[in-house]
PDB file of C-alpha atoms in Angstrom:
ATOM      1  CA  SER A   1       1.924   9.867   0.736  1.00 98.00           C
ATOM      2  CA  LEU A   2      -1.454   9.500  -1.098  1.00 98.00           C
ATOM      3  CA  VAL A   3      -1.218  11.118  -4.683  1.00 98.00           C
ATOM      4  CA  ILE A   4      -4.752  12.013  -6.003  1.00 98.00           C
ATOM      5  CA  PRO A   5      -5.060  13.485  -9.636  1.00 98.00           C
ATOM      6  CA  CYS A   6      -8.090  15.543  -9.763  1.00 98.00           C
ATOM      7  CA  TYR A   7     -10.093  16.858 -12.800  1.00 98.00           C
ATOM      8  CA  ASN A   8     -13.699  18.722 -11.987  1.00 98.00           C
ATOM      9  CA  GLU A   9     -13.944  16.562  -8.701  1.00 98.00           C
ATOM     10  CA  GLU A  10     -15.919  18.969  -6.591  1.00 97.00           C
ATOM     11  CA  GLN A  11     -18.777  16.994  -5.806  1.00 97.00           C
ATOM     12  CA  ALA A  12     -16.619  13.881  -4.734  1.00 97.00           C
ATOM     13  CA  LEU A  13     -14.009  15.816  -2.972  1.00 98.00           C
ATOM     14  CA  PRO A  14     -15.310  15.980   0.518  1.00 98.00           C
ATOM     15  CA  TYR A  15     -16.709  12.570   0.680  1.00 97.00           C
ATOM     16  CA  LEU A  16     -12.993  11.484  -0.303  1.00 98.00           C
ATOM     17  CA  TYR A  17     -11.278  13.728   2.405  1.00 98.00           C
ATOM     18  CA  ASP A  18     -13.570  11.941   4.882  1.00 97.00           C
ATOM     19  CA  GLU A  19     -12.649   8.542   3.870  1.00 97.00           C
ATOM     20  CA  LEU A  20      -9.183   9.692   3.743  1.00 97.00           C
ATOM     21  CA  THR A  21      -9.331  11.093   7.328  1.00 97.00           C
ATOM     22  CA  LYS A  22     -10.861   7.686   8.409  1.00 97.00           C
ATOM     23  CA  ILE A  23      -8.258   5.394   7.042  1.00 97.00           C
ATOM     24  CA  ALA A  24      -5.290   7.924   8.717  1.00 97.00           C
ATOM     25  CA  THR A  25      -7.227   7.620  11.993  1.00 97.00           C
ATOM     26  CA  ILE A  26      -7.272   3.486  11.844  1.00 96.00           C
ATOM     27  CA  MET A  27      -3.554   3.402  10.528  1.00 96.00           C
ATOM     28  CA  SER A  28      -2.543   5.969  13.334  1.00 94.00           C
ATOM     29  CA  GLY A  29       0.737   4.599  13.435  1.00 93.00           C
ATOM     30  CA  GLN A  30       1.671   5.897   9.868  1.00 95.00           C
ATOM     31  CA  THR A  31       2.261   9.686   9.079  1.00 96.00           C
ATOM     32  CA  PHE A  32       0.073  10.642   6.135  1.00 98.00           C
ATOM     33  CA  GLU A  33       0.325  13.530   3.605  1.00 98.00           C
ATOM     34  CA  PHE A  34      -2.415  13.794   1.046  1.00 98.00           C
ATOM     35  CA  ILE A  35      -1.071  15.229  -2.202  1.00 98.00           C
ATOM     36  CA  PHE A  36      -3.955  16.440  -4.437  1.00 98.00           C
ATOM     37  CA  VAL A  37      -2.967  17.356  -8.136  1.00 98.00           C
ATOM     38  CA  ASN A  38      -5.526  19.765  -9.761  1.00 98.00           C
ATOM     39  CA  ASP A  39      -5.498  19.419 -13.445  1.00 97.00           C
ATOM     40  CA  CYS A  40      -6.752  23.071 -14.274  1.00 97.00           C
ATOM     41  CA  SER A  41     -10.372  21.848 -13.409  1.00 97.00           C
ATOM     42  CA  ARG A  42     -13.154  24.208 -14.307  1.00 97.00           C
ATOM     43  CA  ASP A  43     -15.359  23.983 -11.343  1.00 98.00           C
ATOM     44  CA  LYS A  44     -14.486  24.169  -7.485  1.00 98.00           C
ATOM     45  CA  THR A  45     -11.848  21.642  -7.197  1.00 98.00           C
ATOM     46  CA  LEU A  46      -8.977  23.712  -6.516  1.00 98.00           C
ATOM     47  CA  GLU A  47     -11.184  25.977  -4.025  1.00 98.00           C
ATOM     48  CA  ILE A  48     -12.105  22.967  -1.998  1.00 98.00           C
ATOM     49  CA  ILE A  49      -8.681  21.603  -2.047  1.00 98.00           C
ATOM     50  CA  ARG A  50      -7.555  25.194  -0.747  1.00 98.00           C
ATOM     51  CA  SER A  51      -9.555  24.936   2.083  1.00 98.00           C
ATOM     52  CA  PHE A  52      -8.500  21.367   3.151  1.00 98.00           C
ATOM     53  CA  HIS A  53      -5.155  22.775   2.810  1.00 98.00           C
ATOM     54  CA  GLU A  54      -5.935  25.785   5.237  1.00 98.00           C
ATOM     55  CA  ARG A  55      -7.340  23.165   7.927  1.00 97.00           C
ATOM     56  CA  ASP A  56      -5.156  19.994   7.548  1.00 98.00           C
ATOM     57  CA  ARG A  57      -1.444  20.322   7.526  1.00 97.00           C
ATOM     58  CA  ARG A  58      -1.329  16.970   5.762  1.00 98.00           C
ATOM     59  CA  VAL A  59      -2.823  18.120   2.808  1.00 98.00           C
ATOM     60  CA  ARG A  60      -0.477  19.730  -0.196  1.00 98.00           C
ATOM     61  CA  TYR A  61      -1.490  20.416  -3.425  1.00 98.00           C
ATOM     62  CA  VAL A  62      -0.245  20.991  -7.142  1.00 98.00           C
ATOM     63  CA  SER A  63      -2.188  23.010  -9.466  1.00 98.00           C
ATOM     64  CA  PHE A  64      -1.526  23.058 -13.110  1.00 98.00           C
ATOM     65  CA  SER A  65      -2.124  26.215 -15.500  1.00 96.00           C
ATOM     66  CA  ARG A  66      -3.863  24.261 -18.196  1.00 96.00           C
ATOM     67  CA  ASN A  67      -5.079  20.531 -18.639  1.00 96.00           C
ATOM     68  CA  PHE A  68      -2.018  18.140 -18.682  1.00 96.00           C
ATOM     69  CA  GLY A  69      -3.896  14.878 -18.390  1.00 95.00           C
ATOM     70  CA  LYS A  70      -4.083  12.176 -15.600  1.00 94.00           C
ATOM     71  CA  GLU A  71      -0.981  10.624 -16.026  1.00 94.00           C
ATOM     72  CA  SER A  72       0.808  14.058 -16.125  1.00 96.00           C
ATOM     73  CA  GLY A  73      -0.916  14.484 -12.530  1.00 97.00           C
ATOM     74  CA  ILE A  74       0.112  11.359 -11.040  1.00 96.00           C
ATOM     75  CA  LEU A  75       3.800  11.952 -12.125  1.00 97.00           C
ATOM     76  CA  ALA A  76       3.476  15.533 -10.629  1.00 98.00           C
ATOM     77  CA  GLY A  77       2.274  13.994  -7.311  1.00 98.00           C
ATOM     78  CA  LEU A  78       4.887  11.294  -7.146  1.00 98.00           C
ATOM     79  CA  LYS A  79       7.458  13.977  -7.488  1.00 98.00           C
ATOM     80  CA  ALA A  80       5.669  15.950  -4.697  1.00 98.00           C
ATOM     81  CA  SER A  81       5.421  13.136  -2.312  1.00 98.00           C
ATOM     82  CA  THR A  82       7.716  12.704   0.599  1.00 97.00           C
ATOM     83  CA  GLY A  83       6.561   9.417   2.393  1.00 97.00           C
ATOM     84  CA  ASP A  84       8.120   6.026   2.439  1.00 96.00           C
ATOM     85  CA  TYR A  85       5.581   4.533   0.831  1.00 97.00           C
ATOM     86  CA  VAL A  86       3.139   6.391  -1.946  1.00 98.00           C
ATOM     87  CA  ALA A  87       0.013   5.538  -2.978  1.00 97.00           C
ATOM     88  CA  MET A  88      -2.090   6.953  -6.055  1.00 96.00           C
ATOM     89  CA  ILE A  89      -6.151   6.567  -6.132  1.00 96.00           C
ATOM     90  CA  ASP A  90      -8.452   8.300  -8.141  1.00 95.00           C
ATOM     91  CA  ALA A  91     -10.751  11.326  -6.683  1.00 96.00           C
ATOM     92  CA  ASP A  92     -14.021   9.655  -7.688  1.00 93.00           C
ATOM     93  CA  LEU A  93     -14.114   7.006  -4.828  1.00 91.00           C
ATOM     94  CA  GLN A  94     -14.319   4.298  -7.402  1.00 86.00           C
ATOM     95  CA  ASP A  95     -11.278   2.568  -5.516  1.00 88.00           C
ATOM     96  CA  PRO A  96     -11.944   2.409  -1.787  1.00 91.00           C
ATOM     97  CA  PRO A  97      -9.488   3.917   0.429  1.00 95.00           C
ATOM     98  CA  MET A  98      -9.877   1.360   3.104  1.00 94.00           C
ATOM     99  CA  LEU A  99      -7.947  -0.883   1.318  1.00 93.00           C
ATOM    100  CA  LEU A 100      -4.844   1.199   1.973  1.00 96.00           C
ATOM    101  CA  GLU A 101      -4.312  -0.973   5.363  1.00 95.00           C
ATOM    102  CA  GLU A 102      -4.376  -4.309   3.821  1.00 93.00           C
ATOM    103  CA  MET A 103      -1.875  -2.734   0.855  1.00 94.00           C
ATOM    104  CA  TYR A 104       0.488  -1.814   3.250  1.00 96.00           C
ATOM    105  CA  LYS A 105       0.191  -4.566   5.390  1.00 94.00           C
ATOM    106  CA  ALA A 106       1.585  -6.717   2.119  1.00 92.00           C
ATOM    107  CA  ILE A 107       4.050  -4.597   1.234  1.00 93.00           C
ATOM    108  CA  LYS A 108       5.518  -4.371   4.644  1.00 92.00           C
ATOM    109  CA  GLU A 109       4.891  -8.180   5.600  1.00 92.00           C
ATOM    110  CA  GLU A 110       5.466  -9.718   2.407  1.00 91.00           C
ATOM    111  CA  GLY A 111       8.420  -7.286   1.158  1.00 88.00           C
ATOM    112  CA  TYR A 112       6.736  -6.387  -2.342  1.00 91.00           C
ATOM    113  CA  ASP A 113       7.574  -2.984  -3.794  1.00 93.00           C
ATOM    114  CA  CYS A 114       4.045  -2.323  -5.569  1.00 93.00           C
ATOM    115  CA  VAL A 115       0.642  -3.682  -4.321  1.00 91.00           C
ATOM    116  CA  ALA A 116      -2.118  -3.007  -7.137  1.00 85.00           C
ATOM    117  CA  THR A 117      -5.600  -3.431  -7.303  1.00 78.00           C
ATOM    118  CA  ARG A 118      -7.998  -4.806 -10.309  1.00 72.00           C
ATOM    119  CA  ARG A 119     -11.533  -4.906 -10.591  1.00 65.00           C
ATOM    120  CA  ASP A 120     -12.741  -8.697 -10.690  1.00 63.00           C
ATOM    121  CA  ASP A 121     -15.989  -7.678 -12.153  1.00 59.00           C
ATOM    122  CA  ARG A 122     -17.885  -5.326 -13.952  1.00 54.00           C
ATOM    123  CA  LYS A 123     -20.904  -4.882 -12.104  1.00 68.00           C
ATOM    124  CA  GLY A 124     -22.652  -1.532 -12.233  1.00 64.00           C
ATOM    125  CA  GLU A 125     -20.992  -1.023 -15.556  1.00 64.00           C
ATOM    126  CA  PRO A 126     -23.245  -0.455 -18.950  1.00 77.00           C
ATOM    127  CA  PRO A 127     -22.967  -3.900 -20.743  1.00 73.00           C
ATOM    128  CA  ILE A 128     -21.691  -2.257 -24.070  1.00 80.00           C
ATOM    129  CA  ARG A 129     -18.899  -0.726 -22.043  1.00 71.00           C
ATOM    130  CA  SER A 130     -17.987  -3.863 -20.455  1.00 67.00           C
ATOM    131  CA  PHE A 131     -17.843  -5.412 -23.580  1.00 78.00           C
ATOM    132  CA  PHE A 132     -15.677  -3.165 -25.250  1.00 77.00           C
ATOM    133  CA  ALA A 133     -13.352  -3.180 -21.963  1.00 69.00           C
ATOM    134  CA  ARG A 134     -12.816  -6.952 -22.689  1.00 74.00           C
ATOM    135  CA  LYS A 135     -12.246  -6.910 -26.219  1.00 79.00           C
ATOM    136  CA  PHE A 136      -9.791  -4.091 -25.874  1.00 73.00           C
ATOM    137  CA  TYR A 137      -7.468  -6.085 -23.355  1.00 66.00           C
ATOM    138  CA  GLN A 138      -7.998  -8.913 -25.785  1.00 79.00           C
ATOM    139  CA  LEU A 139      -6.880  -7.214 -28.605  1.00 82.00           C
ATOM    140  CA  ILE A 140      -3.919  -5.673 -26.684  1.00 75.00           C
ATOM    141  CA  ASN A 141      -2.607  -8.844 -25.625  1.00 75.00           C
ATOM    142  CA  SER A 142      -3.060 -10.242 -28.891  1.00 84.00           C
ATOM    143  CA  ILE A 143      -0.524  -8.065 -30.629  1.00 87.00           C
ATOM    144  CA  SER A 144       1.694  -6.978 -27.607  1.00 82.00           C
ATOM    145  CA  ASP A 145       4.309  -8.749 -25.617  1.00 84.00           C
ATOM    146  CA  THR A 146       3.168  -7.126 -22.775  1.00 74.00           C
ATOM    147  CA  LYS A 147       0.394  -8.503 -21.186  1.00 75.00           C
ATOM    148  CA  LEU A 148      -2.439  -6.069 -19.668  1.00 62.00           C
ATOM    149  CA  VAL A 149      -4.468  -7.271 -16.745  1.00 68.00           C
ATOM    150  CA  ASP A 150      -8.117  -7.027 -17.375  1.00 60.00           C
ATOM    151  CA  GLY A 151      -9.482  -4.686 -14.707  1.00 57.00           C
ATOM    152  CA  ALA A 152      -6.076  -3.321 -13.434  1.00 61.00           C
ATOM    153  CA  ARG A 153      -6.626  -0.215 -11.878  1.00 67.00           C
ATOM    154  CA  ASP A 154      -4.208   2.756 -10.988  1.00 79.00           C
ATOM    155  CA  PHE A 155      -5.144   2.593  -7.313  1.00 92.00           C
ATOM    156  CA  ARG A 156      -1.571   0.981  -5.879  1.00 93.00           C
ATOM    157  CA  LEU A 157       0.768   1.570  -2.988  1.00 96.00           C
ATOM    158  CA  MET A 158       4.527   1.609  -3.742  1.00 96.00           C
ATOM    159  CA  SER A 159       7.618   1.704  -1.891  1.00 96.00           C
ATOM    160  CA  ARG A 160      10.134   4.821  -2.045  1.00 96.00           C
ATOM    161  CA  GLN A 161      12.588   2.863  -4.153  1.00 96.00           C
ATOM    162  CA  MET A 162       9.902   1.898  -6.708  1.00 96.00           C
ATOM    163  CA  VAL A 163       8.667   5.886  -6.927  1.00 97.00           C
ATOM    164  CA  ASP A 164      12.414   6.850  -7.093  1.00 97.00           C
ATOM    165  CA  ALA A 165      12.727   4.399  -9.838  1.00 96.00           C
ATOM    166  CA  ILE A 166       9.928   5.889 -11.754  1.00 94.00           C
ATOM    167  CA  ILE A 167      10.649   9.786 -11.214  1.00 94.00           C
ATOM    168  CA  ASP A 168      14.358   9.287 -11.825  1.00 87.00           C
TER     169      ASP A 168
END
């Protein structure tokens, strides 16, 4: 299952869908479901998701009546998922769907419950944003017992056991 939270993503969705169908073809031994969660977008996001659903039985969607935020969208998608493995991925293609094959192998072959990604550099990001991001992680890690990894992403693949532990 791929959970994709969406807010005003009409321009990115056709490109994302193309990439998702490519990885599903590459990983042809697996059954996929694409769960789009529309967080009350104001553009044509829902219309586009519905068009995907009409032509592809793998596409499912949840649509919120108001904007609840990305985390609520992720939770709704996790609850709607049925797969043995569930990935969360942003709609904007900042996370390459082609990594899913490698992530799946890590879970299957190495026995992990979760494989997550992280950004190892900040190329292409405005210098001021990079500066404040680094300072944020330094500050949080200096005042918290729980350490956050700089560059950690939402893009991850989890076992059903882990997903069930999150949603229960």
